[in-house]
Short mmCIF file of C-alpha atoms in Angstrom, two decimals:
data_model
loop_
_atom_site.label_atom_id
_atom_site.label_comp_id
_atom_site.label_asym_id
_atom_site.label_seq_id
_atom_site.Cartn_x
_atom_site.Cartn_y
_atom_site.Cartn_z
CA MET A 1 0.00 0.00 0.00
CA TRP A 2 2.79 2.40 0.92
CA GLY A 3 6.37 2.36 -0.28
CA ARG A 4 7.31 5.16 -2.70
CA GLY A 5 7.95 8.66 -1.46
CA ASP A 6 6.67 10.94 -4.22
CA PRO A 7 3.02 9.76 -4.47
CA TYR A 8 2.72 9.73 -0.69
CA GLU A 9 4.05 13.28 -0.43
CA GLN A 10 1.54 14.58 -2.94
CA TYR A 11 -1.37 12.73 -1.33
CA VAL A 12 -0.98 13.17 2.46
CA GLY A 13 2.68 13.91 3.17
CA ARG A 14 2.24 17.63 2.56
CA TRP A 15 -0.55 17.75 5.14
CA SER A 16 1.24 15.55 7.64
CA ARG A 17 4.09 18.06 7.67
CA ARG A 18 1.64 20.70 8.93
CA VAL A 19 0.27 18.51 11.70
CA ALA A 20 3.69 17.44 12.98
CA PRO A 21 4.77 20.75 14.61
CA LEU A 22 1.39 21.11 16.33
CA PHE A 23 1.69 17.57 17.66
CA LEU A 24 5.15 18.35 19.04
CA ASP A 25 3.91 21.59 20.61
CA TRP A 26 1.28 19.54 22.44
CA LEU A 27 3.95 17.13 23.74
CA SER A 28 5.97 20.06 25.15
CA ALA A 29 9.12 17.94 25.25
CA ALA A 30 12.40 19.22 26.66
CA GLU A 31 15.46 19.87 24.50
CA ARG A 32 18.40 17.47 24.05
CA LEU A 33 16.28 14.32 24.07
CA GLY A 34 16.79 11.15 22.12
CA TRP A 35 13.84 10.58 19.78
CA VAL A 36 12.58 7.62 17.74
CA ASP A 37 10.09 8.16 14.88
CA VAL A 38 8.32 4.85 14.25
CA GLY A 39 6.98 4.47 10.72
CA CYS A 40 8.86 7.60 9.75
CA GLY A 41 7.74 7.47 6.12
CA THR A 42 9.35 10.25 4.11
CA GLY A 43 10.44 12.08 7.26
CA ALA A 44 7.72 14.66 7.97
CA LEU A 45 7.69 14.13 11.73
CA THR A 46 11.45 13.56 11.86
CA ALA A 47 12.03 16.90 10.15
CA ALA A 48 9.70 18.67 12.58
CA ILE A 49 11.58 17.17 15.54
CA LEU A 50 14.91 18.31 14.08
CA ASP A 51 13.65 21.81 13.34
CA GLY A 52 11.65 22.46 16.48
CA CYS A 53 12.82 20.32 19.39
CA ALA A 54 16.63 20.72 19.52
CA PRO A 55 17.04 16.94 19.90
CA ALA A 56 20.19 15.14 20.94
CA SER A 57 19.42 12.49 18.32
CA VAL A 58 16.62 11.25 16.07
CA VAL A 59 16.22 7.74 14.67
CA GLY A 60 13.58 7.11 12.02
CA VAL A 61 12.37 3.54 11.46
CA ASP A 62 10.22 2.33 8.57
CA PRO A 63 9.65 -1.03 6.83
CA ALA A 64 9.53 0.52 3.32
CA GLU A 65 12.88 0.96 1.58
CA GLY A 66 11.43 3.67 -0.68
CA PHE A 67 10.34 5.76 2.27
CA VAL A 68 13.67 5.33 4.07
CA ALA A 69 15.51 6.36 0.89
CA ALA A 70 13.31 9.45 0.50
CA ALA A 71 13.84 10.44 4.15
CA ARG A 72 17.61 10.03 3.86
CA GLU A 73 17.66 12.09 0.69
CA ARG A 74 15.65 14.86 2.32
CA LEU A 75 17.36 15.01 5.71
CA GLY A 76 20.83 13.61 5.04
CA ASP A 77 22.88 12.89 8.14
CA ARG A 78 20.75 15.05 10.45
CA ALA A 79 19.01 11.83 11.52
CA THR A 80 19.62 8.08 11.36
CA PHE A 81 17.18 5.99 9.33
CA LEU A 82 16.74 2.25 9.74
CA LEU A 83 14.60 -0.41 8.13
CA GLY A 84 12.37 -2.02 10.72
CA ASP A 85 8.88 -2.94 11.87
CA ALA A 86 6.80 -1.20 14.53
CA ALA A 87 6.36 -4.47 16.42
CA GLY A 88 10.10 -5.25 16.31
CA LEU A 89 12.16 -2.08 16.45
CA PRO A 90 15.91 -2.54 15.81
CA LEU A 91 16.76 -0.60 18.97
CA ARG A 92 17.90 -1.38 22.51
CA ASP A 93 15.67 -1.43 25.58
CA ALA A 94 15.24 1.94 27.32
CA SER A 95 17.35 3.74 24.72
CA ALA A 96 15.13 6.75 23.86
CA ASP A 97 13.45 9.60 25.71
CA ALA A 98 10.53 9.90 23.28
CA VAL A 99 9.10 7.29 20.90
CA VAL A 100 6.54 8.77 18.51
CA SER A 101 4.68 7.89 15.33
CA ALA A 102 2.66 9.76 12.74
CA LEU A 103 -0.27 8.25 10.82
CA VAL A 104 0.91 4.70 11.44
CA LEU A 105 -1.03 2.92 14.19
CA ASN A 106 -4.16 2.14 12.16
CA PHE A 107 -2.03 0.38 9.51
CA VAL A 108 -0.13 -1.79 12.03
CA PRO A 109 -1.48 -5.38 12.21
CA ALA A 110 -1.00 -5.52 16.00
CA PRO A 111 -1.24 -1.97 17.38
CA ARG A 112 -1.09 -3.03 21.03
CA ALA A 113 2.15 -4.88 20.36
CA ALA A 114 3.48 -1.78 18.59
CA VAL A 115 2.74 0.46 21.59
CA GLN A 116 4.32 -2.10 23.92
CA GLU A 117 7.39 -2.15 21.67
CA ALA A 118 7.56 1.65 21.86
CA LEU A 119 7.38 1.37 25.66
CA ARG A 120 10.25 -1.13 25.60
CA VAL A 121 12.46 1.32 23.71
CA ALA A 122 11.44 4.33 25.85
CA ARG A 123 13.29 5.01 29.06
CA PRO A 124 11.31 4.93 32.33
CA GLY A 125 9.48 8.24 32.47
CA GLY A 126 9.86 8.63 28.71
CA THR A 127 7.08 9.65 26.34
CA VAL A 128 5.24 7.40 23.89
CA ALA A 129 2.90 9.25 21.53
CA ALA A 130 1.19 9.07 18.15
CA TYR A 131 -1.38 10.67 15.89
CA VAL A 132 -3.75 9.33 13.24
CA TRP A 133 -6.19 10.95 10.83
CA ASP A 134 -9.84 11.31 11.84
CA TYR A 135 -10.97 9.13 8.94
CA ALA A 136 -14.61 8.88 9.98
CA GLY A 137 -14.97 12.59 10.71
CA ARG A 138 -13.02 15.65 9.62
CA MET A 139 -10.31 14.24 7.36
CA ASP A 140 -12.26 16.01 4.63
CA LEU A 141 -10.18 15.17 1.58
CA MET A 142 -10.70 11.44 2.19
CA ARG A 143 -14.23 11.74 3.60
CA ARG A 144 -15.41 13.60 0.48
CA PHE A 145 -13.74 11.00 -1.75
CA TRP A 146 -15.35 7.99 -0.07
CA ASP A 147 -18.77 9.59 0.15
CA ALA A 148 -18.67 10.24 -3.60
CA ALA A 149 -17.31 6.75 -4.33
CA ALA A 150 -20.01 5.02 -2.27
CA ALA A 151 -22.74 7.03 -3.99
CA LEU A 152 -21.60 5.55 -7.31
CA ASP A 153 -20.43 2.15 -6.10
CA PRO A 154 -21.85 0.84 -2.78
CA ALA A 155 -19.06 -1.73 -2.65
CA ALA A 156 -16.60 1.14 -2.09
CA SER A 157 -17.92 1.44 1.46
CA ARG A 158 -15.99 -1.70 2.38
CA LEU A 159 -12.71 0.10 1.63
CA ASP A 160 -13.58 3.38 3.40
CA GLU A 161 -10.97 4.13 6.09
CA GLY A 162 -13.67 5.46 8.44
CA PRO A 163 -15.31 2.12 9.33
CA ARG A 164 -12.16 0.13 8.55
CA PHE A 165 -10.03 1.96 11.13
CA PRO A 166 -12.08 2.22 14.35
CA LEU A 167 -8.82 2.87 16.23
CA ALA A 168 -8.78 6.41 14.80
CA ARG A 169 -10.94 7.84 17.61
CA PRO A 170 -9.79 9.45 20.86
CA ASP A 171 -11.51 6.91 23.11
CA ALA A 172 -10.05 3.97 21.20
CA LEU A 173 -6.55 5.48 21.22
CA ALA A 174 -6.70 6.17 24.95
CA ALA A 175 -7.87 2.62 25.62
CA LEU A 176 -5.09 1.18 23.46
CA PHE A 177 -2.35 3.11 25.26
CA GLY A 178 -3.78 2.23 28.65
CA LEU A 179 -4.03 -1.48 27.88
CA ALA A 180 -0.49 -1.48 26.46
CA GLY A 181 0.84 -0.24 29.80
CA CYS A 182 1.16 3.53 29.42
CA ALA A 183 0.61 5.85 32.36
CA GLU A 184 -0.75 9.40 32.23
CA VAL A 185 -2.64 8.85 28.95
CA ALA A 186 -4.12 11.91 27.23
CA THR A 187 -5.62 12.71 23.82
CA THR A 188 -6.32 15.83 21.76
CA ALA A 189 -7.58 16.92 18.34
CA ILE A 190 -5.26 18.71 15.92
CA ASP A 191 -6.95 20.58 13.07
CA ILE A 192 -5.26 22.07 10.00
CA PRO A 193 -6.66 23.71 6.86
CA THR A 194 -6.10 21.77 3.62
CA VAL A 195 -6.55 24.25 0.81
CA PHE A 196 -6.25 22.97 -2.76
CA ALA A 197 -5.42 25.49 -5.48
CA ASP A 198 -8.03 23.98 -7.80
CA PHE A 199 -9.79 20.70 -8.51
CA GLU A 200 -6.76 19.16 -10.23
CA ASP A 201 -4.66 19.84 -7.13
CA TYR A 202 -7.23 17.81 -5.17
CA TRP A 203 -7.79 15.03 -7.72
CA THR A 204 -4.31 14.29 -9.09
CA PRO A 205 -2.93 12.75 -5.86
CA PHE A 206 -5.62 10.07 -6.05
CA LEU A 207 -3.99 8.86 -9.27
CA GLY A 208 -0.76 7.95 -7.46
CA GLY A 209 -2.09 4.58 -6.34
CA GLN A 210 -0.72 4.70 -2.79
CA GLY A 211 -3.13 4.46 0.12
CA PRO A 212 -6.63 2.95 0.22
CA ALA A 213 -8.41 5.76 -1.66
CA PRO A 214 -5.83 6.17 -4.46
CA ALA A 215 -5.58 2.38 -4.78
CA TYR A 216 -9.36 2.21 -5.19
CA ALA A 217 -9.37 5.03 -7.76
CA MET A 218 -6.74 3.32 -9.85
CA SER A 219 -8.52 -0.05 -9.63
CA LEU A 220 -11.54 1.36 -11.48
CA GLU A 221 -12.17 1.11 -15.18
CA ALA A 222 -11.48 4.40 -16.94
CA SER A 223 -15.18 5.21 -17.33
CA ALA A 224 -15.92 4.56 -13.64
CA ARG A 225 -12.93 6.62 -12.59
CA GLU A 226 -14.11 9.48 -14.79
CA ALA A 227 -17.59 9.27 -13.24
CA LEU A 228 -16.03 9.51 -9.78
CA ARG A 229 -13.94 12.45 -10.90
CA ALA A 230 -16.98 14.23 -12.31
CA ARG A 231 -19.02 13.70 -9.13
CA LEU A 232 -16.24 15.08 -6.96
CA GLU A 233 -15.72 18.05 -9.26
CA LYS A 234 -19.44 18.82 -8.99
CA THR A 235 -19.82 18.36 -5.23
CA LEU A 236 -16.64 19.77 -3.70
CA PRO A 237 -17.01 23.29 -2.24
CA ARG A 238 -15.31 26.09 -4.18
CA GLU A 239 -14.04 29.49 -3.14
CA ALA A 240 -14.41 32.52 -5.42
CA ASP A 241 -10.89 31.96 -6.78
CA GLY A 242 -11.60 28.31 -7.60
CA SER A 243 -9.69 26.92 -4.64
CA ILE A 244 -11.10 24.12 -2.47
CA ALA A 245 -10.86 24.81 1.26
CA LEU A 246 -11.18 21.68 3.39
CA MET A 247 -10.00 20.67 6.86
CA ALA A 248 -7.98 17.77 8.19
CA ARG A 249 -8.25 16.58 11.78
CA ALA A 250 -5.79 14.28 13.46
CA TRP A 251 -6.35 12.59 16.81
CA ALA A 252 -3.23 12.54 18.98
CA VAL A 253 -2.50 10.38 22.02
CA ARG A 254 0.37 10.32 24.47
CA GLY A 255 1.46 8.33 27.49
CA VAL A 256 4.43 7.78 29.76
CA ARG A 257 6.47 4.65 30.41
CA PRO A 258 5.97 3.92 34.12
CA GLY A 259 8.94 3.93 36.47
CA GLY A 260 10.50 7.33 35.84
#
């Protein structure tokens, strides 16, 4: 589903970069910490940590070689990037002050194991935190897509991230972190504007094939894809200048490894 940097950047990477600094502001972490970015993708959260947190070190971990290559190309030797899985991080016990992830938990086959693995790597008293898109609510660019797709093809509802990812809710995230062993669990909403210059700026990323919605769009016959395009072009809200002003909400969760 994920693996190449460029299509991801055009689709959601550009919006993830805007959420990342707000997420870090909410964490209010001290300077000179050792960070781990689990599922670092193309490096949006890693870059925000480097630019805004004065870290002692940052390690990004991702299972996709294409993403790791893109992150290394973008950030060079400012951070260390490793291939690895969220449920089996290639890092020592209690070796980081903060273990974080962006837009990853709902794609992990065993999210509780992933949070427990983050706790293993965090030092006692260290922070474990994550954020995911509000697929069922105010992740408008995806919500508008799936609503239009289901109106034309009821079978599309089975692929909609909203019902497929029930973890992407504050109560579910808090419960996950608590059951995994985190103390001091808290959640918050992070909202950002997602303004598209025009309809093509909105539609073109769905042709990249990466992610559930783009994969669905590219699985359609040309005529069905054109019908979906036409419905979206007709129903999306427009500003006077032709731009499309939507909103993206992420749900964030944090906890502490007990014992600090």
